[in-house]
Each structure stands twice: as structure tokens, then as C-alpha cells.
Amino acid sequence: MLVKWIRCTVTDRRGFERGQRKWAGLPGEPGFRGQGGGWSRGRQGVAHVFAFWESRSFYDSFMARSHDRLAASQNGTYTDARVTLFDHRFDVKTGFEPRFSDADVVRVAHTRVREGRVDHFALMQEKVWNPAMAGSPGMIRGLFGEAPGREFLVLSMWRAAAEHGKYRQERVERLSLRAQTEADVEALTGDVVDLEPGWTV
């Protein structure tokens, strides 16, 4: 599965949200699996959208055919758009599905890993971080994805922001030491996204 992560700074909120509803045409596209998104909790006016495709070839075909028509209604409503594509490596918890209806927030962590540390980083994600996250109350599902250039995405869906906050407070520092995160990670950015039900396709 291919994961597309888009983040941008919205300059015309009403226009952007109106345009966001135009993506309702996506389910007819071959290989499309789901899309959702919302507003950053920590950064004013920053929107995140996550789209899921069965494979790169289905996605490329969509980009060549229908994308520009669907995207046209949002032209001029945002700046600083950044798009990254990740290949799904494994699930956090089991049976990831690109569904957003049962979650309130998405936590996204974007990591660039040091040269020579990729295998260790992926192993720690599987053996240390995943079990801790999967066992946390309120964590619904998640995935671990990889992009070229030693870039990784951990996307987790939570029933409520408070439950995610509790997990962070209680466990992250301890887990970080155990996983030797500092030795693996060159750069780490993240955000917590309040999902907008109207953006779910």
C-alpha cells in the first residue's frame, strides 16, 4: 500500500474546506483505498491530508488522469504544500485499514534516520514502540511507512487527544532510551491532527 502525506498552510480556510469536499469523487478511482485529514493542533492554519492507494502504479495512473481536475477547486487556497509518498512497511497493532470514522486524532511522526541505522530503527519500531503503542488505551490502529532517503512515517489513530497525551506523558521518554532513538535518528518532526469528518473519503 502507498501512503501519501500532504501538509500545507491554508490561506483561505472556507475555500480550502469547500475544495476538500470535491475529493468525494475519489472512491471511483481504481486502486483508491481511503483518504482523511484535518487541522494541526499545534500549528495555526496547517492542514494535513493522508491518502492511501493499493500500489504506486494505481496512484501514478490517477495523477496522470484525474488529479488536476479534482485539485483545481483548491488552487490559491494554500501555500507551502509538501507531499511525501511512503511505502507501507508494517502495521502498528494489527490489520491497518485506511478508515477515519472511529478516530478523533491522528499522530504523525516523520523521521530521517542516520546512515547505517535503518535496520536497527525499523527493528526498534517493531519490538519496542509498536507493542507500547498497541497496548495504549485509545490507540486504534497505525502504520509504519518508508520513503527513499532514509525517511520514515509513523501514523497512529487515536480515539481522543487526551488518550494520546497520556501515552506521551507516561511512556515516551522511557521507550526512547530503550530503543536508543537518539543513536538512530537524524531529524524528527511530528504533529497531532484533529480529524475533520467532512474530509474523510
PDB file of C-alpha atoms in Angstrom, residues 4-140:
ATOM      1  CA  LYS A   4       0.545   9.953   0.527  1.00  0.00           C
ATOM      2  CA  TRP A   5       1.042  12.637   3.171  1.00  0.00           C
ATOM      3  CA  ILE A   6       0.233  16.225   2.221  1.00  0.00           C
ATOM      4  CA  ARG A   7       0.713  19.181   4.536  1.00  0.00           C
ATOM      5  CA  CYS A   8       0.172  22.821   3.664  1.00  0.00           C
ATOM      6  CA  THR A   9      -0.518  26.240   5.183  1.00  0.00           C
ATOM      7  CA  VAL A  10      -4.082  27.304   4.409  1.00  0.00           C
ATOM      8  CA  THR A  11      -4.633  30.954   3.482  1.00  0.00           C
ATOM      9  CA  ASP A  12      -8.360  30.727   2.609  1.00  0.00           C
ATOM     10  CA  ARG A  13      -9.977  28.336   5.084  1.00  0.00           C
ATOM     11  CA  ARG A  14     -13.505  28.399   3.651  1.00  0.00           C
ATOM     12  CA  GLY A  15     -12.273  27.930   0.088  1.00  0.00           C
ATOM     13  CA  PHE A  16      -9.941  25.133   1.120  1.00  0.00           C
ATOM     14  CA  GLU A  17     -12.663  23.271   3.021  1.00  0.00           C
ATOM     15  CA  ARG A  18     -15.088  23.681   0.119  1.00  0.00           C
ATOM     16  CA  GLY A  19     -12.433  22.258  -2.217  1.00  0.00           C
ATOM     17  CA  GLN A  20     -11.738  19.424   0.212  1.00  0.00           C
ATOM     18  CA  ARG A  21     -15.284  18.152  -0.305  1.00  0.00           C
ATOM     19  CA  LYS A  22     -14.649  17.807  -4.058  1.00  0.00           C
ATOM     20  CA  TRP A  23     -12.383  14.829  -3.283  1.00  0.00           C
ATOM     21  CA  ALA A  24     -15.575  12.848  -2.666  1.00  0.00           C
ATOM     22  CA  GLY A  25     -15.111  11.716  -6.294  1.00  0.00           C
ATOM     23  CA  LEU A  26     -12.097   9.570  -5.327  1.00  0.00           C
ATOM     24  CA  PRO A  27     -13.866   6.273  -4.493  1.00  0.00           C
ATOM     25  CA  GLY A  28     -14.477   5.635  -8.201  1.00  0.00           C
ATOM     26  CA  GLU A  29     -10.721   5.658  -8.885  1.00  0.00           C
ATOM     27  CA  PRO A  30      -9.056   2.239  -9.421  1.00  0.00           C
ATOM     28  CA  GLY A  31      -6.790   1.342  -6.518  1.00  0.00           C
ATOM     29  CA  PHE A  32      -8.003   4.089  -4.174  1.00  0.00           C
ATOM     30  CA  ARG A  33      -8.292   2.867  -0.564  1.00  0.00           C
ATOM     31  CA  GLY A  34      -9.234   5.911   1.539  1.00  0.00           C
ATOM     32  CA  GLN A  35      -8.439   9.499   2.484  1.00  0.00           C
ATOM     33  CA  GLY A  36      -8.799  11.684   5.548  1.00  0.00           C
ATOM     34  CA  GLY A  37      -7.239  14.616   7.326  1.00  0.00           C
ATOM     35  CA  GLY A  38      -7.710  17.694   9.422  1.00  0.00           C
ATOM     36  CA  TRP A  39      -6.076  20.618  11.188  1.00  0.00           C
ATOM     37  CA  SER A  40      -2.832  20.685  13.148  1.00  0.00           C
ATOM     38  CA  ARG A  41      -3.357  21.125  16.886  1.00  0.00           C
ATOM     39  CA  GLY A  42      -0.075  22.948  17.327  1.00  0.00           C
ATOM     40  CA  ARG A  43       0.342  24.996  14.151  1.00  0.00           C
ATOM     41  CA  GLN A  44      -2.292  27.560  13.229  1.00  0.00           C
ATOM     42  CA  GLY A  45      -3.704  27.107   9.704  1.00  0.00           C
ATOM     43  CA  VAL A  46      -1.710  23.970   8.871  1.00  0.00           C
ATOM     44  CA  ALA A  47      -3.731  21.180   7.226  1.00  0.00           C
ATOM     45  CA  HIS A  48      -2.714  17.528   6.861  1.00  0.00           C
ATOM     46  CA  VAL A  49      -4.248  15.065   4.398  1.00  0.00           C
ATOM     47  CA  PHE A  50      -3.463  11.332   4.248  1.00  0.00           C
ATOM     48  CA  ALA A  51      -4.392   9.304   1.154  1.00  0.00           C
ATOM     49  CA  PHE A  52      -3.993   5.556   0.637  1.00  0.00           C
ATOM     50  CA  TRP A  53      -3.568   3.673  -2.635  1.00  0.00           C
ATOM     51  CA  GLU A  54      -3.203  -0.028  -3.354  1.00  0.00           C
ATOM     52  CA  SER A  55       0.032   0.493  -5.288  1.00  0.00           C
ATOM     53  CA  ARG A  56       2.287   3.052  -6.896  1.00  0.00           C
ATOM     54  CA  SER A  57       1.017   2.196 -10.378  1.00  0.00           C
ATOM     55  CA  PHE A  58      -2.629   2.906  -9.450  1.00  0.00           C
ATOM     56  CA  TYR A  59      -1.539   6.184  -7.860  1.00  0.00           C
ATOM     57  CA  ASP A  60       0.555   7.232 -10.894  1.00  0.00           C
ATOM     58  CA  SER A  61      -2.358   6.480 -13.199  1.00  0.00           C
ATOM     59  CA  PHE A  62      -4.679   8.644 -11.060  1.00  0.00           C
ATOM     60  CA  MET A  63      -2.143  11.507 -11.045  1.00  0.00           C
ATOM     61  CA  ALA A  64      -1.904  11.376 -14.838  1.00  0.00           C
ATOM     62  CA  ARG A  65      -5.683  11.303 -15.376  1.00  0.00           C
ATOM     63  CA  SER A  66      -7.964  12.791 -12.724  1.00  0.00           C
ATOM     64  CA  HIS A  67      -5.871  14.528 -10.083  1.00  0.00           C
ATOM     65  CA  ASP A  68      -5.664  18.015 -11.591  1.00  0.00           C
ATOM     66  CA  ARG A  69      -9.404  18.209 -12.207  1.00  0.00           C
ATOM     67  CA  LEU A  70     -10.191  17.320  -8.574  1.00  0.00           C
ATOM     68  CA  ALA A  71      -7.452  19.574  -7.180  1.00  0.00           C
ATOM     69  CA  ALA A  72      -8.411  22.646  -9.250  1.00  0.00           C
ATOM     70  CA  SER A  73     -11.030  23.889  -6.775  1.00  0.00           C
ATOM     71  CA  GLN A  74      -8.358  24.307  -4.068  1.00  0.00           C
ATOM     72  CA  ASN A  75      -5.940  26.329  -6.197  1.00  0.00           C
ATOM     73  CA  GLY A  76      -4.982  29.553  -4.454  1.00  0.00           C
ATOM     74  CA  THR A  77      -6.303  28.492  -1.028  1.00  0.00           C
ATOM     75  CA  TYR A  78      -2.966  27.317   0.442  1.00  0.00           C
ATOM     76  CA  THR A  79       0.825  27.760   0.313  1.00  0.00           C
ATOM     77  CA  ASP A  80       3.906  25.692   1.242  1.00  0.00           C
ATOM     78  CA  ALA A  81       2.442  22.374   0.128  1.00  0.00           C
ATOM     79  CA  ARG A  82       4.702  19.415   0.888  1.00  0.00           C
ATOM     80  CA  VAL A  83       3.902  15.957  -0.429  1.00  0.00           C
ATOM     81  CA  THR A  84       5.716  12.764   0.560  1.00  0.00           C
ATOM     82  CA  LEU A  85       4.959   9.214  -0.598  1.00  0.00           C
ATOM     83  CA  PHE A  86       5.673   6.278   1.696  1.00  0.00           C
ATOM     84  CA  ASP A  87       5.538   2.530   1.125  1.00  0.00           C
ATOM     85  CA  HIS A  88       3.675   0.728   3.887  1.00  0.00           C
ATOM     86  CA  ARG A  89       6.213  -1.489   5.706  1.00  0.00           C
ATOM     87  CA  PHE A  90       4.121  -2.881   8.571  1.00  0.00           C
ATOM     88  CA  ASP A  91       1.157  -2.186  10.813  1.00  0.00           C
ATOM     89  CA  VAL A  92       1.246  -0.725  14.290  1.00  0.00           C
ATOM     90  CA  LYS A  93      -1.222  -3.014  16.049  1.00  0.00           C
ATOM     91  CA  THR A  94      -2.835  -5.375  13.550  1.00  0.00           C
ATOM     92  CA  GLY A  95      -4.911  -5.088  10.413  1.00  0.00           C
ATOM     93  CA  PHE A  96      -4.434  -1.447   9.439  1.00  0.00           C
ATOM     94  CA  GLU A  97      -7.284  -0.068   7.350  1.00  0.00           C
ATOM     95  CA  PRO A  98      -7.422   3.473   5.956  1.00  0.00           C
ATOM     96  CA  ARG A  99     -10.599   4.323   7.913  1.00  0.00           C
ATOM     97  CA  PHE A 100     -11.001   7.563   9.837  1.00  0.00           C
ATOM     98  CA  SER A 101     -14.588   7.407  11.105  1.00  0.00           C
ATOM     99  CA  ASP A 102     -13.751   5.925  14.529  1.00  0.00           C
ATOM    100  CA  ALA A 103     -10.792   8.239  15.327  1.00  0.00           C
ATOM    101  CA  ASP A 104     -10.649  11.807  16.631  1.00  0.00           C
ATOM    102  CA  VAL A 105      -6.956  12.492  16.193  1.00  0.00           C
ATOM    103  CA  VAL A 106      -4.033  11.260  14.131  1.00  0.00           C
ATOM    104  CA  ARG A 107      -0.473  11.471  15.434  1.00  0.00           C
ATOM    105  CA  VAL A 108       2.125  11.714  12.693  1.00  0.00           C
ATOM    106  CA  ALA A 109       5.864  11.304  13.309  1.00  0.00           C
ATOM    107  CA  HIS A 110       8.275  11.952  10.440  1.00  0.00           C
ATOM    108  CA  THR A 111      11.841  10.746  10.908  1.00  0.00           C
ATOM    109  CA  ARG A 112      15.068  10.903   8.962  1.00  0.00           C
ATOM    110  CA  VAL A 113      17.340   8.089  10.122  1.00  0.00           C
ATOM    111  CA  ARG A 114      21.142   8.159  10.260  1.00  0.00           C
ATOM    112  CA  GLU A 115      23.106   6.214   7.664  1.00  0.00           C
ATOM    113  CA  GLY A 116      23.711   2.647   8.746  1.00  0.00           C
ATOM    114  CA  ARG A 117      20.943   2.756  11.388  1.00  0.00           C
ATOM    115  CA  VAL A 118      17.884   1.968   9.269  1.00  0.00           C
ATOM    116  CA  ASP A 119      17.656  -1.726  10.175  1.00  0.00           C
ATOM    117  CA  HIS A 120      18.046  -1.014  13.891  1.00  0.00           C
ATOM    118  CA  PHE A 121      15.475   1.795  13.726  1.00  0.00           C
ATOM    119  CA  ALA A 122      12.910  -0.443  11.976  1.00  0.00           C
ATOM    120  CA  LEU A 123      13.570  -3.283  14.431  1.00  0.00           C
ATOM    121  CA  MET A 124      13.058  -0.971  17.441  1.00  0.00           C
ATOM    122  CA  GLN A 125       9.840   0.292  15.890  1.00  0.00           C
ATOM    123  CA  GLU A 126       8.612  -3.286  15.653  1.00  0.00           C
ATOM    124  CA  LYS A 127       9.899  -4.581  19.015  1.00  0.00           C
ATOM    125  CA  VAL A 128       9.696  -1.541  21.341  1.00  0.00           C
ATOM    126  CA  TRP A 129       7.414   1.202  20.015  1.00  0.00           C
ATOM    127  CA  ASN A 130       4.683  -0.866  18.354  1.00  0.00           C
ATOM    128  CA  PRO A 131       3.828  -3.059  21.359  1.00  0.00           C
ATOM    129  CA  ALA A 132       3.801   0.003  23.650  1.00  0.00           C
ATOM    130  CA  MET A 133       1.528   1.947  21.330  1.00  0.00           C
ATOM    131  CA  ALA A 134      -0.701  -1.032  20.569  1.00  0.00           C
ATOM    132  CA  GLY A 135      -1.233  -1.599  24.292  1.00  0.00           C
ATOM    133  CA  SER A 136      -2.197   2.016  24.997  1.00  0.00           C
ATOM    134  CA  PRO A 137      -5.855   2.749  25.767  1.00  0.00           C
ATOM    135  CA  GLY A 138      -7.444   4.734  22.987  1.00  0.00           C
ATOM    136  CA  MET A 139      -4.951   3.798  20.260  1.00  0.00           C
ATOM    137  CA  ILE A 140      -6.990   2.329  17.388  1.00  0.00           C
TER     138      ILE A 140
END
